PDB file of C-alpha atoms and ligand atoms in Angstrom:
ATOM      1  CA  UNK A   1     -11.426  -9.609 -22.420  1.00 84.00           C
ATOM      2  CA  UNK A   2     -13.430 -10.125 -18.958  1.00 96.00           C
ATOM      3  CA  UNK A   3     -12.994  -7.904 -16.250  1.00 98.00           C
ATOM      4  CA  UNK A   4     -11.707  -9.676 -12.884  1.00 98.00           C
ATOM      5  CA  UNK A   5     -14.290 -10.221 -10.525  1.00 98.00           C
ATOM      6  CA  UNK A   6     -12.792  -8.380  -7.251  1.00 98.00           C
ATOM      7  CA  UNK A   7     -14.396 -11.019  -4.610  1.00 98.00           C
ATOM      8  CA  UNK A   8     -15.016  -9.099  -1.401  1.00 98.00           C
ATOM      9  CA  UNK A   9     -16.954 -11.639   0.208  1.00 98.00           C
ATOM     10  CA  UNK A  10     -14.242 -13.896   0.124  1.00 98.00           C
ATOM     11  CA  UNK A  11     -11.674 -11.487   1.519  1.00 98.00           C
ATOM     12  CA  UNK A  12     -14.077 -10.358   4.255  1.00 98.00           C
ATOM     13  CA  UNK A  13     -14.667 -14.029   5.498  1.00 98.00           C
ATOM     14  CA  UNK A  14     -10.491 -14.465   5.437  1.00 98.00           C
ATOM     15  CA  UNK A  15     -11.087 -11.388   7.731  1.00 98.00           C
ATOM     16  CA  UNK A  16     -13.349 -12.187  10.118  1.00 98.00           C
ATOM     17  CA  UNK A  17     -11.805 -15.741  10.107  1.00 98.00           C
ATOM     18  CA  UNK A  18      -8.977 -14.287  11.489  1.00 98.00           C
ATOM     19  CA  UNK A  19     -10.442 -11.932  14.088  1.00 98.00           C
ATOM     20  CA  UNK A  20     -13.109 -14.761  15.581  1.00 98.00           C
ATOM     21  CA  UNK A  21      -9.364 -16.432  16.059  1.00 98.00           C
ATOM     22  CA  UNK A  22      -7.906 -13.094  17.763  1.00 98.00           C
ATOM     23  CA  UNK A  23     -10.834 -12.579  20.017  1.00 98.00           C
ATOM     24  CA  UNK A  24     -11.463 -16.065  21.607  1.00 98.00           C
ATOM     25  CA  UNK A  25      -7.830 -15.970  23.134  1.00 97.00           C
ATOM     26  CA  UNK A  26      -9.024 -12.472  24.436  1.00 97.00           C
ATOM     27  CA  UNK A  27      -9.906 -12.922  28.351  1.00 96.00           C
ATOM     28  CA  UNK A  28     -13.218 -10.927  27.461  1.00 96.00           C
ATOM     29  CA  UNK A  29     -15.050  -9.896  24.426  1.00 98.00           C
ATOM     30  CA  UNK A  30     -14.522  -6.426  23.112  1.00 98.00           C
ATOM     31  CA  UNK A  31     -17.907  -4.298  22.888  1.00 98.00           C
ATOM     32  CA  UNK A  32     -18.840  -1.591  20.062  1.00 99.00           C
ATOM     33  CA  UNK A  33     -21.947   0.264  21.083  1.00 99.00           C
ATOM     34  CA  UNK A  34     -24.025   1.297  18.360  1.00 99.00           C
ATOM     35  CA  UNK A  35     -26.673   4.467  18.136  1.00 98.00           C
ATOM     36  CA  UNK A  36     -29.246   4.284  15.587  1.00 98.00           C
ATOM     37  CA  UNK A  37     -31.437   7.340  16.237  1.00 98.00           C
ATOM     38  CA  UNK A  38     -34.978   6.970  14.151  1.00 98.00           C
ATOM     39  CA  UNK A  39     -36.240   3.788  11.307  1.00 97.00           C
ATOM     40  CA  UNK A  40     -34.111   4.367   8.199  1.00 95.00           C
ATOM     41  CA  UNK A  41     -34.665   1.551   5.789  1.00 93.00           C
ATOM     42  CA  UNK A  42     -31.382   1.256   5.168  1.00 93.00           C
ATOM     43  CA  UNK A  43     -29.549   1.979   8.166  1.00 96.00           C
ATOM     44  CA  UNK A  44     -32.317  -0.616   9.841  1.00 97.00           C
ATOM     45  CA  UNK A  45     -30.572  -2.995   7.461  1.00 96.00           C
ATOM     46  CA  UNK A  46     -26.885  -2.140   7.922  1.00 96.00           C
ATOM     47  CA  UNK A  47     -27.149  -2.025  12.017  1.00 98.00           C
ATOM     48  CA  UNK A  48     -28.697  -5.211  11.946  1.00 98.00           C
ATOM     49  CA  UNK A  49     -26.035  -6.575   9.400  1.00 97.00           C
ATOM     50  CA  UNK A  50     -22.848  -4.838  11.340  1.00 98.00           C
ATOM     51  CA  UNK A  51     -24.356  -6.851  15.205  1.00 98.00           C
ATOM     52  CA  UNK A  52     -24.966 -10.263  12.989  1.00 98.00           C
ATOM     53  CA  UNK A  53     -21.935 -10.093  11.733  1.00 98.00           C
ATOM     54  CA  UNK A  54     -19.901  -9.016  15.304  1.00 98.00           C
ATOM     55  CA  UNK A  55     -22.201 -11.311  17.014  1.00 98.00           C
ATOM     56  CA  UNK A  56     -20.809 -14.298  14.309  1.00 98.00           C
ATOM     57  CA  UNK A  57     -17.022 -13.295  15.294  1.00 98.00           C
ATOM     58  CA  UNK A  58     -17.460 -12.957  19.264  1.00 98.00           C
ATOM     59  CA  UNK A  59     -18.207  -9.374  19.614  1.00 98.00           C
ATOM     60  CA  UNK A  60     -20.964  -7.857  21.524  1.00 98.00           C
ATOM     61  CA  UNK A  61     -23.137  -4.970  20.653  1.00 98.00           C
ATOM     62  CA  UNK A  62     -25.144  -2.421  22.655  1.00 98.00           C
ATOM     63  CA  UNK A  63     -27.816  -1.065  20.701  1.00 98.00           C
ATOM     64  CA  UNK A  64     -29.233   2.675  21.316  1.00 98.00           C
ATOM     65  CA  UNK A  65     -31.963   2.389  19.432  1.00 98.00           C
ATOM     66  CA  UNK A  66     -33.609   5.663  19.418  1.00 98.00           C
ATOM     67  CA  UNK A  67     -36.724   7.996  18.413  1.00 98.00           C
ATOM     68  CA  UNK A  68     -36.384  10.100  15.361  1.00 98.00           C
ATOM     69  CA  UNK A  69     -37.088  13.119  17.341  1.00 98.00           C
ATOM     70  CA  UNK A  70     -34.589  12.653  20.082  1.00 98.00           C
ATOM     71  CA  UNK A  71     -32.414  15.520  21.678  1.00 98.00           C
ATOM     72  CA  UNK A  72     -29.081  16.627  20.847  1.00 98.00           C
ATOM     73  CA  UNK A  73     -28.354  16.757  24.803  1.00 98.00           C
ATOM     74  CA  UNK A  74     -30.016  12.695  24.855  1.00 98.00           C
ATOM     75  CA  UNK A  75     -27.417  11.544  21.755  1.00 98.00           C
ATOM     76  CA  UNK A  76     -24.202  13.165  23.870  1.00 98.00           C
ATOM     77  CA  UNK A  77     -25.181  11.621  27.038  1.00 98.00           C
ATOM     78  CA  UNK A  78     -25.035   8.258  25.523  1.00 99.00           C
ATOM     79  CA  UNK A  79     -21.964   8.825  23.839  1.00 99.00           C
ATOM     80  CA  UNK A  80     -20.210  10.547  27.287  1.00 98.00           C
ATOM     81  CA  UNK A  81     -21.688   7.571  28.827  1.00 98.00           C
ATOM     82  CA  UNK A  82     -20.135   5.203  26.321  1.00 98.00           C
ATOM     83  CA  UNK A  83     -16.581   7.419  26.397  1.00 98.00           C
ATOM     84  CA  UNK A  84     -16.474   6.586  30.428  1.00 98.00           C
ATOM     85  CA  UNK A  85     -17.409   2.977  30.216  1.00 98.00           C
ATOM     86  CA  UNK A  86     -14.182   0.498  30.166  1.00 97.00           C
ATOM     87  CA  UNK A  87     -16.536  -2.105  29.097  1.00 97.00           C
ATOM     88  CA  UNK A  88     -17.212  -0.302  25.818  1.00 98.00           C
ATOM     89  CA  UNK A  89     -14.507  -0.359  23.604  1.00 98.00           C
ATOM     90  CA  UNK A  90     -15.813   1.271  20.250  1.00 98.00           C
ATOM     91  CA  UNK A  91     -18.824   3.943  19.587  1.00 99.00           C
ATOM     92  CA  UNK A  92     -20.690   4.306  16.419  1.00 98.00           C
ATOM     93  CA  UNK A  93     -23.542   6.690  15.596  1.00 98.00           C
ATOM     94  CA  UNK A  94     -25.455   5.638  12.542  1.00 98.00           C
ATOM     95  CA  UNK A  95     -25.257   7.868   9.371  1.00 97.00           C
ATOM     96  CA  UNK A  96     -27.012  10.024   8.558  1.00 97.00           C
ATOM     97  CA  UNK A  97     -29.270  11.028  11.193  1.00 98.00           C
ATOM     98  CA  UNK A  98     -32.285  13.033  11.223  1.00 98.00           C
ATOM     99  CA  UNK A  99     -31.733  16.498  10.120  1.00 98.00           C
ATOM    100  CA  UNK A 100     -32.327  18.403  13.260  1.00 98.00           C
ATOM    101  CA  UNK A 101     -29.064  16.799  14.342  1.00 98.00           C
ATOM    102  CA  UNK A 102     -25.947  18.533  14.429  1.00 98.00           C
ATOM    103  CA  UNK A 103     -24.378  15.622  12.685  1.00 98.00           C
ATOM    104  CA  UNK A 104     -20.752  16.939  13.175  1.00 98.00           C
ATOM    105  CA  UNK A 105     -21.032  17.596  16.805  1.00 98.00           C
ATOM    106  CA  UNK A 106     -21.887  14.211  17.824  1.00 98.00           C
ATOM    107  CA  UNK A 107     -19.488  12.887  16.113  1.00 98.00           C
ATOM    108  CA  UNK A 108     -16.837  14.902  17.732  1.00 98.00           C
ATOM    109  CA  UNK A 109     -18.175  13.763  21.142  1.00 98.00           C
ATOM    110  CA  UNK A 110     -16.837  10.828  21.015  1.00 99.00           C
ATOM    111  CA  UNK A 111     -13.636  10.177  22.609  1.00 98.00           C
ATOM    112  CA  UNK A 112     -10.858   9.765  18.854  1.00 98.00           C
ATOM    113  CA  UNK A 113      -9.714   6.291  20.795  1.00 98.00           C
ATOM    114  CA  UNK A 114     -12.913   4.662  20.304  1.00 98.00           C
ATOM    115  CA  UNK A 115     -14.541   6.356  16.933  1.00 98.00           C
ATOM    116  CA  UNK A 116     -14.000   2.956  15.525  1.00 98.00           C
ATOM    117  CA  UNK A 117     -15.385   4.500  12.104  1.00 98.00           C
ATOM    118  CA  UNK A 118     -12.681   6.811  12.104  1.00 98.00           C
ATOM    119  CA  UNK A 119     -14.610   9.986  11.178  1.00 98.00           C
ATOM    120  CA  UNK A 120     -13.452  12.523  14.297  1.00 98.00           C
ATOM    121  CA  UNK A 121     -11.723  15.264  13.409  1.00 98.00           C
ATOM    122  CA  UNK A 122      -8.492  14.027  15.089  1.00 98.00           C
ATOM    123  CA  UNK A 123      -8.720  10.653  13.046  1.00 98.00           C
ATOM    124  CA  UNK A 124      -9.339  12.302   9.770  1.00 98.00           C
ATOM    125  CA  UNK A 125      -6.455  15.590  10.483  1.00 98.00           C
ATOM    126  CA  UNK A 126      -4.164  12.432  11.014  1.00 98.00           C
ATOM    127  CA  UNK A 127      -4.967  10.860   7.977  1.00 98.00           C
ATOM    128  CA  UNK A 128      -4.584  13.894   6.274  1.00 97.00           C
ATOM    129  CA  UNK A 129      -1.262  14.560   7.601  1.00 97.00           C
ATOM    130  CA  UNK A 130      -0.232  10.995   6.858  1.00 97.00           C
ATOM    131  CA  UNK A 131       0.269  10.364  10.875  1.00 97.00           C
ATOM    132  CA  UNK A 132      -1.374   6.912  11.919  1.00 97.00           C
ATOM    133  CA  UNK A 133      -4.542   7.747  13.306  1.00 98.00           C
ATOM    134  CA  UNK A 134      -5.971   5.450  15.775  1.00 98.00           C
ATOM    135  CA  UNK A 135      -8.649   4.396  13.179  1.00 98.00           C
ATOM    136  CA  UNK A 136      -9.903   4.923   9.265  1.00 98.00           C
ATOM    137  CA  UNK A 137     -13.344   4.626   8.235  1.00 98.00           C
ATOM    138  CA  UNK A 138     -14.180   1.220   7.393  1.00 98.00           C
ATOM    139  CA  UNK A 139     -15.533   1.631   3.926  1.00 98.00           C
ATOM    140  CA  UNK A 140     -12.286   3.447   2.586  1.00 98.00           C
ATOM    141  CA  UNK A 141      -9.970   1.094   4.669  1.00 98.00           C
ATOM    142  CA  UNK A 142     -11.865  -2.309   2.951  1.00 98.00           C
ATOM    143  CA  UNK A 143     -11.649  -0.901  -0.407  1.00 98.00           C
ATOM    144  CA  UNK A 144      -7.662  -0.034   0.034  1.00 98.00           C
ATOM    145  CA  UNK A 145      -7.247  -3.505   0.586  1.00 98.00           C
ATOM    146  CA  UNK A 146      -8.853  -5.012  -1.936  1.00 98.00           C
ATOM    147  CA  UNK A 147      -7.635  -2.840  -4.661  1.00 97.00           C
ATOM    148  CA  UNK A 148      -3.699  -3.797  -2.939  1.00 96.00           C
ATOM    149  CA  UNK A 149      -4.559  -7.241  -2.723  1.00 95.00           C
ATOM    150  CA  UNK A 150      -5.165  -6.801  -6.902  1.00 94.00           C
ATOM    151  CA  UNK A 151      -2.601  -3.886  -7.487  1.00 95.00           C
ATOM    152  CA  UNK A 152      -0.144  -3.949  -4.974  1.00 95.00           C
ATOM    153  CA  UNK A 153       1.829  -1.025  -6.240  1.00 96.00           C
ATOM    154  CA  UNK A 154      -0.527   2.191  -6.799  1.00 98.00           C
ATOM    155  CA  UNK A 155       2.313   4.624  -7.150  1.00 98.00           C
ATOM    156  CA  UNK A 156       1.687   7.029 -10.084  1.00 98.00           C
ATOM    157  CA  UNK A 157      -2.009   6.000 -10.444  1.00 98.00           C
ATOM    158  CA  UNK A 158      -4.916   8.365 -11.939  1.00 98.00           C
ATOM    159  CA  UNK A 159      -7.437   7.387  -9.282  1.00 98.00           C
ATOM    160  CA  UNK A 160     -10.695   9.549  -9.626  1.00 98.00           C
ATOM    161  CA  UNK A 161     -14.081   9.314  -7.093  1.00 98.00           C
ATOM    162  CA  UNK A 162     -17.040   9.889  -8.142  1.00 98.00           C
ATOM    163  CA  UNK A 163     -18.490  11.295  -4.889  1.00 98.00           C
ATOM    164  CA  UNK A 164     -17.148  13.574  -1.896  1.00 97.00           C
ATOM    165  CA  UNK A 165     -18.326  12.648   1.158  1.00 97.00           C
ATOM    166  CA  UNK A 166     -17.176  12.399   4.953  1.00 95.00           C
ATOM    167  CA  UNK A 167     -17.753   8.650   4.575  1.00 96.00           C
ATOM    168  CA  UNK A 168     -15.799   7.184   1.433  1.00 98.00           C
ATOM    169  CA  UNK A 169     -15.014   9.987  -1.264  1.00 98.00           C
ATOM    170  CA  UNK A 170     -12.786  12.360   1.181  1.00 98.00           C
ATOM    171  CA  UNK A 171     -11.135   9.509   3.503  1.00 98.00           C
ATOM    172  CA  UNK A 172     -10.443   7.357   0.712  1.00 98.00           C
ATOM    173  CA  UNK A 173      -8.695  10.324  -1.691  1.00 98.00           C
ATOM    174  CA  UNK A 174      -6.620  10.625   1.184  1.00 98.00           C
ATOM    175  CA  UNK A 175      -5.485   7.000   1.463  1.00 98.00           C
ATOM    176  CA  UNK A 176      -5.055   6.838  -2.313  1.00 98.00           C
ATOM    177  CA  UNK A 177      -2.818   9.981  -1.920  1.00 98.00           C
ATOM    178  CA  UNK A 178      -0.926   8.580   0.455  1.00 97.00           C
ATOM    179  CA  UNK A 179       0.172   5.917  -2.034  1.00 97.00           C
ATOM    180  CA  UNK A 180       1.752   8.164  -4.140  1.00 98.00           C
ATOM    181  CA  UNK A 181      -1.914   8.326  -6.896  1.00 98.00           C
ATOM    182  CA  UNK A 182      -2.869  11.344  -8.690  1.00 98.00           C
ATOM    183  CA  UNK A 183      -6.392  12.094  -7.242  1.00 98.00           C
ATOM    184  CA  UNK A 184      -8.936  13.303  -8.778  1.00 98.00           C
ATOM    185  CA  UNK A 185     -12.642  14.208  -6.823  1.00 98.00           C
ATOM    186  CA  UNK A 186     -15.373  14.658  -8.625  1.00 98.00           C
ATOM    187  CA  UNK A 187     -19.054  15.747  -7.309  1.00 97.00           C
ATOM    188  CA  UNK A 188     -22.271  16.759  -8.393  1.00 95.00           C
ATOM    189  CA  UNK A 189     -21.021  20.055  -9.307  1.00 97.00           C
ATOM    190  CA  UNK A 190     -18.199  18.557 -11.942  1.00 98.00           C
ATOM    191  CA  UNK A 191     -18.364  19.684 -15.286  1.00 98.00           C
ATOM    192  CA  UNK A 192     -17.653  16.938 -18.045  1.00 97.00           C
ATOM    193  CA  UNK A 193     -16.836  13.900 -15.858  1.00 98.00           C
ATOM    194  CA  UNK A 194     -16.484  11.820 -18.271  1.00 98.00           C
ATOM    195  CA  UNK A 195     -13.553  13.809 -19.007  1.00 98.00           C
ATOM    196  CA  UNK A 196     -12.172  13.000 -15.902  1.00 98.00           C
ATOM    197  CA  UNK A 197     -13.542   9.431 -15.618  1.00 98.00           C
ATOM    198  CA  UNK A 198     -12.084   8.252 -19.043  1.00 98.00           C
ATOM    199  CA  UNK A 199      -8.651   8.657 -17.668  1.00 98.00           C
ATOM    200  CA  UNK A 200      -8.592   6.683 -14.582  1.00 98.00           C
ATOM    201  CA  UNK A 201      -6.602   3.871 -14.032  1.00 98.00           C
ATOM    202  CA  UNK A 202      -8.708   3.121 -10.887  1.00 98.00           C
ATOM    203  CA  UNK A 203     -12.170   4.334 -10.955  1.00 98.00           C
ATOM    204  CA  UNK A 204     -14.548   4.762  -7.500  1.00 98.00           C
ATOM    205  CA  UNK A 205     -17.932   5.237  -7.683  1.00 98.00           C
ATOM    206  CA  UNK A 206     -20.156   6.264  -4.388  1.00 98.00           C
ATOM    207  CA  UNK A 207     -22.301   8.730  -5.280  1.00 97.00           C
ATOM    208  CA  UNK A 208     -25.664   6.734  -5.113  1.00 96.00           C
ATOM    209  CA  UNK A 209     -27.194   6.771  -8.996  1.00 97.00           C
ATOM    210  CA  UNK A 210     -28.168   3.362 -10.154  1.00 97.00           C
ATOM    211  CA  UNK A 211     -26.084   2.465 -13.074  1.00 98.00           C
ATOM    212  CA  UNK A 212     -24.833   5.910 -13.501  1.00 98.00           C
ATOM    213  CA  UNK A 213     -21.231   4.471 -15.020  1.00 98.00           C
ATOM    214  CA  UNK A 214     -21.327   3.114 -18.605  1.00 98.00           C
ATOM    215  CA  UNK A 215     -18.882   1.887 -20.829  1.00 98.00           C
ATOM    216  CA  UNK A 216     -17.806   5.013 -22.316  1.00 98.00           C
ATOM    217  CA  UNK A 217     -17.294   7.183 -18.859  1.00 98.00           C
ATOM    218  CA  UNK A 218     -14.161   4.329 -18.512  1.00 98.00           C
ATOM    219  CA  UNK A 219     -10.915   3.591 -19.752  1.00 98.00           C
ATOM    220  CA  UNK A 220     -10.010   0.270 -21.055  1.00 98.00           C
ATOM    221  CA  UNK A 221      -8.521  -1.793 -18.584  1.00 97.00           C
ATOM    222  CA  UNK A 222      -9.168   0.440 -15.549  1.00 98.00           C
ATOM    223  CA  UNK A 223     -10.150  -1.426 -11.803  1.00 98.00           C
ATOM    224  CA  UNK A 224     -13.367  -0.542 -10.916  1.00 98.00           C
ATOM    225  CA  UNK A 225     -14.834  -0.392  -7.234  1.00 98.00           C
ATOM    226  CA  UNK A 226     -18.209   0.589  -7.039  1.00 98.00           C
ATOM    227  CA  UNK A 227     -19.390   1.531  -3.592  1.00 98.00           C
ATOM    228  CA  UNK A 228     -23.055   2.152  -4.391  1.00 97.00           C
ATOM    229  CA  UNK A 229     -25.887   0.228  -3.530  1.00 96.00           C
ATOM    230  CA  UNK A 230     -29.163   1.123  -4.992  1.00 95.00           C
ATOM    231  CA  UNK A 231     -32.202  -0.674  -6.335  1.00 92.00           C
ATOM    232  CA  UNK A 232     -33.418  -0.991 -10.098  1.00 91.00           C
ATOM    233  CA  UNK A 233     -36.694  -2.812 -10.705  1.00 91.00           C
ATOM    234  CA  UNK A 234     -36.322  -4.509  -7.095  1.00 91.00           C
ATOM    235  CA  UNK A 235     -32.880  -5.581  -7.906  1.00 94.00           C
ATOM    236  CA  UNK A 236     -29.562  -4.532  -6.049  1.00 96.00           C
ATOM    237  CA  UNK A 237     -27.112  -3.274  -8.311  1.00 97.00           C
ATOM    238  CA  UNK A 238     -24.458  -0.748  -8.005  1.00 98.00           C
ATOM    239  CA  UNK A 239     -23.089   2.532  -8.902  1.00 98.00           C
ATOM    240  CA  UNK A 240     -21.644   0.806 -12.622  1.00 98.00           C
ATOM    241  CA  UNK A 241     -23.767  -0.888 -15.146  1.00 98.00           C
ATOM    242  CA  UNK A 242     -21.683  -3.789 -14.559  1.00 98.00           C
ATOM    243  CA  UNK A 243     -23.287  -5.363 -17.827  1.00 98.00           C
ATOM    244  CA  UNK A 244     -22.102  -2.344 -19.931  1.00 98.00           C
ATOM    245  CA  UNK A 245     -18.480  -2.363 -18.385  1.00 98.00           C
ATOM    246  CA  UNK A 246     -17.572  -5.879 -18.311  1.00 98.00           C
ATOM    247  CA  UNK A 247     -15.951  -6.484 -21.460  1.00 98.00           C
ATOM    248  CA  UNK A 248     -13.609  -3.573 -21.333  1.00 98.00           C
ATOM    249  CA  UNK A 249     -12.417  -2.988 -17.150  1.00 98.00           C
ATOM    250  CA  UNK A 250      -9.753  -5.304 -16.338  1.00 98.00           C
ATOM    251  CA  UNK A 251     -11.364  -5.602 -12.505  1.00 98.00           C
ATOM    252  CA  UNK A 252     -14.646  -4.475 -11.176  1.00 98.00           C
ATOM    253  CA  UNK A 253     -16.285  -5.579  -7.443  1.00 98.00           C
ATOM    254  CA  UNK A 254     -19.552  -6.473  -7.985  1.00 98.00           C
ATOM    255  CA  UNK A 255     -22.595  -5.301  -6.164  1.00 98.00           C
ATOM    256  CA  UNK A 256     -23.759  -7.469  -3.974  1.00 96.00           C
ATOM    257  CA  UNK A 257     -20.479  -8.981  -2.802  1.00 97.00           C
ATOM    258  CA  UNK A 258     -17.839  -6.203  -2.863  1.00 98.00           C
ATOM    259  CA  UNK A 259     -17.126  -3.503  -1.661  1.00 98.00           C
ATOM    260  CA  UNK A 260     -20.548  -3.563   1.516  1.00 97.00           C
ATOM    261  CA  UNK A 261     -18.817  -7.339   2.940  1.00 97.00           C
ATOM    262  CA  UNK A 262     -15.752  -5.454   3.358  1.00 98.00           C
ATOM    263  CA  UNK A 263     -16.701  -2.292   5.302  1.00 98.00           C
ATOM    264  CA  UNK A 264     -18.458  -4.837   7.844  1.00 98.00           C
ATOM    265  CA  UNK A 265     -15.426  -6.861   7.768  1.00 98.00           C
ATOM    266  CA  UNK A 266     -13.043  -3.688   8.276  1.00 98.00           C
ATOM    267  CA  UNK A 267     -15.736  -2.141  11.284  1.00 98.00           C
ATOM    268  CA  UNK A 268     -14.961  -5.478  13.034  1.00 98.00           C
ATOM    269  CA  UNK A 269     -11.338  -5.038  12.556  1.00 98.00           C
ATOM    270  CA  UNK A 270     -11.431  -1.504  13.811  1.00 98.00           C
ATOM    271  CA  UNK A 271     -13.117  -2.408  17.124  1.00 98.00           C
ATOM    272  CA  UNK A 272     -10.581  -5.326  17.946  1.00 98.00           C
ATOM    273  CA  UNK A 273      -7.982  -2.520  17.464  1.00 98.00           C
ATOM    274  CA  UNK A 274     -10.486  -0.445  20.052  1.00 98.00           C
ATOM    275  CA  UNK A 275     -10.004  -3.020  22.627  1.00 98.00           C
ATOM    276  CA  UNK A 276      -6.181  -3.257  22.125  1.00 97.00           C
ATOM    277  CA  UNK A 277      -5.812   0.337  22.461  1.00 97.00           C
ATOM    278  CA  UNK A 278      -7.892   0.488  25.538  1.00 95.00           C
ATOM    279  CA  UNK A 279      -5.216  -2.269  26.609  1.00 95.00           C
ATOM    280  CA  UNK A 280      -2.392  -0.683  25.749  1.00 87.00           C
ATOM    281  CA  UNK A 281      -1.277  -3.468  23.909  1.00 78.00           C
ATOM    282  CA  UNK A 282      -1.581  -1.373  20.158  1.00 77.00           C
TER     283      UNK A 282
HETATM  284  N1  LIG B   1     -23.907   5.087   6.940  1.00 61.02           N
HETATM  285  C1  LIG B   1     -23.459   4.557   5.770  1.00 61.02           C
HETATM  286  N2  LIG B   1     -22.235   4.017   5.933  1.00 61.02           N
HETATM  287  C2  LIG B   1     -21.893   4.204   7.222  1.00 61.02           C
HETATM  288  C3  LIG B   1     -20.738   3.865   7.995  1.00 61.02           C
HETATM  289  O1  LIG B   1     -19.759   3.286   7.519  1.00 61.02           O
HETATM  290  N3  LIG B   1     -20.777   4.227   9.301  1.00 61.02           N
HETATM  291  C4  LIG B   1     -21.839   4.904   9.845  1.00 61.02           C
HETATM  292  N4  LIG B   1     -21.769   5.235  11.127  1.00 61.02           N
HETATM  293  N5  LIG B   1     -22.908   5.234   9.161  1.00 61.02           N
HETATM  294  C5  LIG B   1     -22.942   4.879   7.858  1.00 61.02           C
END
């Protein structure tokens, strides 16, 4: 059999269908300010993605487009700036910055009601506590609801991540948890992963290694999501060898056009909450 192809892009343009809708009967248009700090290659990319795609929908962006070797002091002006201006209704500092950065403290500048990617502390601890935080990071939150718009009930699951970070890995074992799964992280440290990996009904992979996934690291009929997006000869491709899998998952997202539309889609989302918040009407 042929695994289902989980079609993000699809889903993500229902999504931002629906918020271009939302925010044209607003009076104004809500505003996400954005700090890039240095010339990534790939963050270049995703910023320039995340303001096409608000811009598309009817939300502005303020761009902070900074030197690599800016100050600590510089990056938490902006953002106490940002936290004081009414006009700006979500804050996001582009991950991961350079490494004289004190990554953590910057994000935990900005004020929880407008860390539209859901990664301060108080967002996260209310996650973990299964409280509703104000937001969850967009990556986790678009995968969630493509795997429910597939599985609906995910009671009882194995789920296992390949990867542990602040980003997908950690946020999203907590959503999965939260729907009753059986988690399972695994990291570079894991011993025999395919151990683990074998026995998931839902397998997530965003740890960054072209291809690393192969048929026999899954079980048959598992959903796959792979979060990774990485280059092999020139050629985007994911986390999964999505040639080698194909015949025995039951559902994979496919890289391009999973799982990345989605956390775009789901950023959007979380800054139209922003501006309802700051309204009081959320
Ligand atoms: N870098 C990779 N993914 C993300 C994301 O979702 N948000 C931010 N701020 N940085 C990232």
């Amino acid at each position: 059999m042929t695994a289902q192809i989980i079609d993000g892009k699809t889903t993500a343009m229902q999504v931002r269908a629906e918020l271009k809708a939302k925010i044209s009967a607003l009076p104004n248009a809500p505003m996400l300010a954005i700090i890039l700090v240095g010339d990534d290659d790939s963050s270049l990319i995703y910023v320039r993605n995340k303001q096409k795609a608000a811009a598309e929908i009817g939300l502005k962006t303020e761009l902070y487009h900074l030197p690599k070797d800016t100050d600590e002091a510089t990056i938490l002006k902006i953002i106490d700036d940002c936290n004081g201006n009414a006009e700006v209704n979500g804050i996001i500092v582009q991950l991961p910055l350079p490494k004289h950065l004190d990554t953590h403290k910057i994000i935990n500048r900005i004020l929880p009601t407008k860390d539209v990617d859901g990664f301060h502390p108080y967002n996260t601890g209310m996650l973990q506590n299964n409280e509703k935080p104000y937001f969850i990071a967009a990556t986790p939150l678009g995968i969630m609801k493509l795997i429910q718009n597939y599985c609906p009930n995910l009671s009882g699951k194995n789920v296992v991540l390949i990867g542990a970070s602040l980003i997908v890995g950690r946020p999203l074992a907590t959503l999965m948890l939260n729907q009753e799964c059986t988690v399972s992280i695994t990291h570079i440290h894991t011993r025999n992963i395919k151990d683990l990996t074998r026995k998931a009904d839902i397998l997530v992979a965003a740890c960054g290694v072209a291809k690393l996934v192969k048929a026999d690291w899954i079980k048959s009929d598992s959903i796959l999501i792979d979060v990774g997006i990485n280059r092999d000869n020139g050629k985007i491709c994911g986390d999964i060898d999505f040639d080698d899998v194909i015949e025995k998952a039951a559902a994979i997202t496919p890289v391009p056009g999973g799982v990345g539309p989605m956390t775009i889609a789901m950023l959007l989302q979380n800054t139209y909450d922003a501006y309802l918040i700051q309204h009081s009407a959320l």
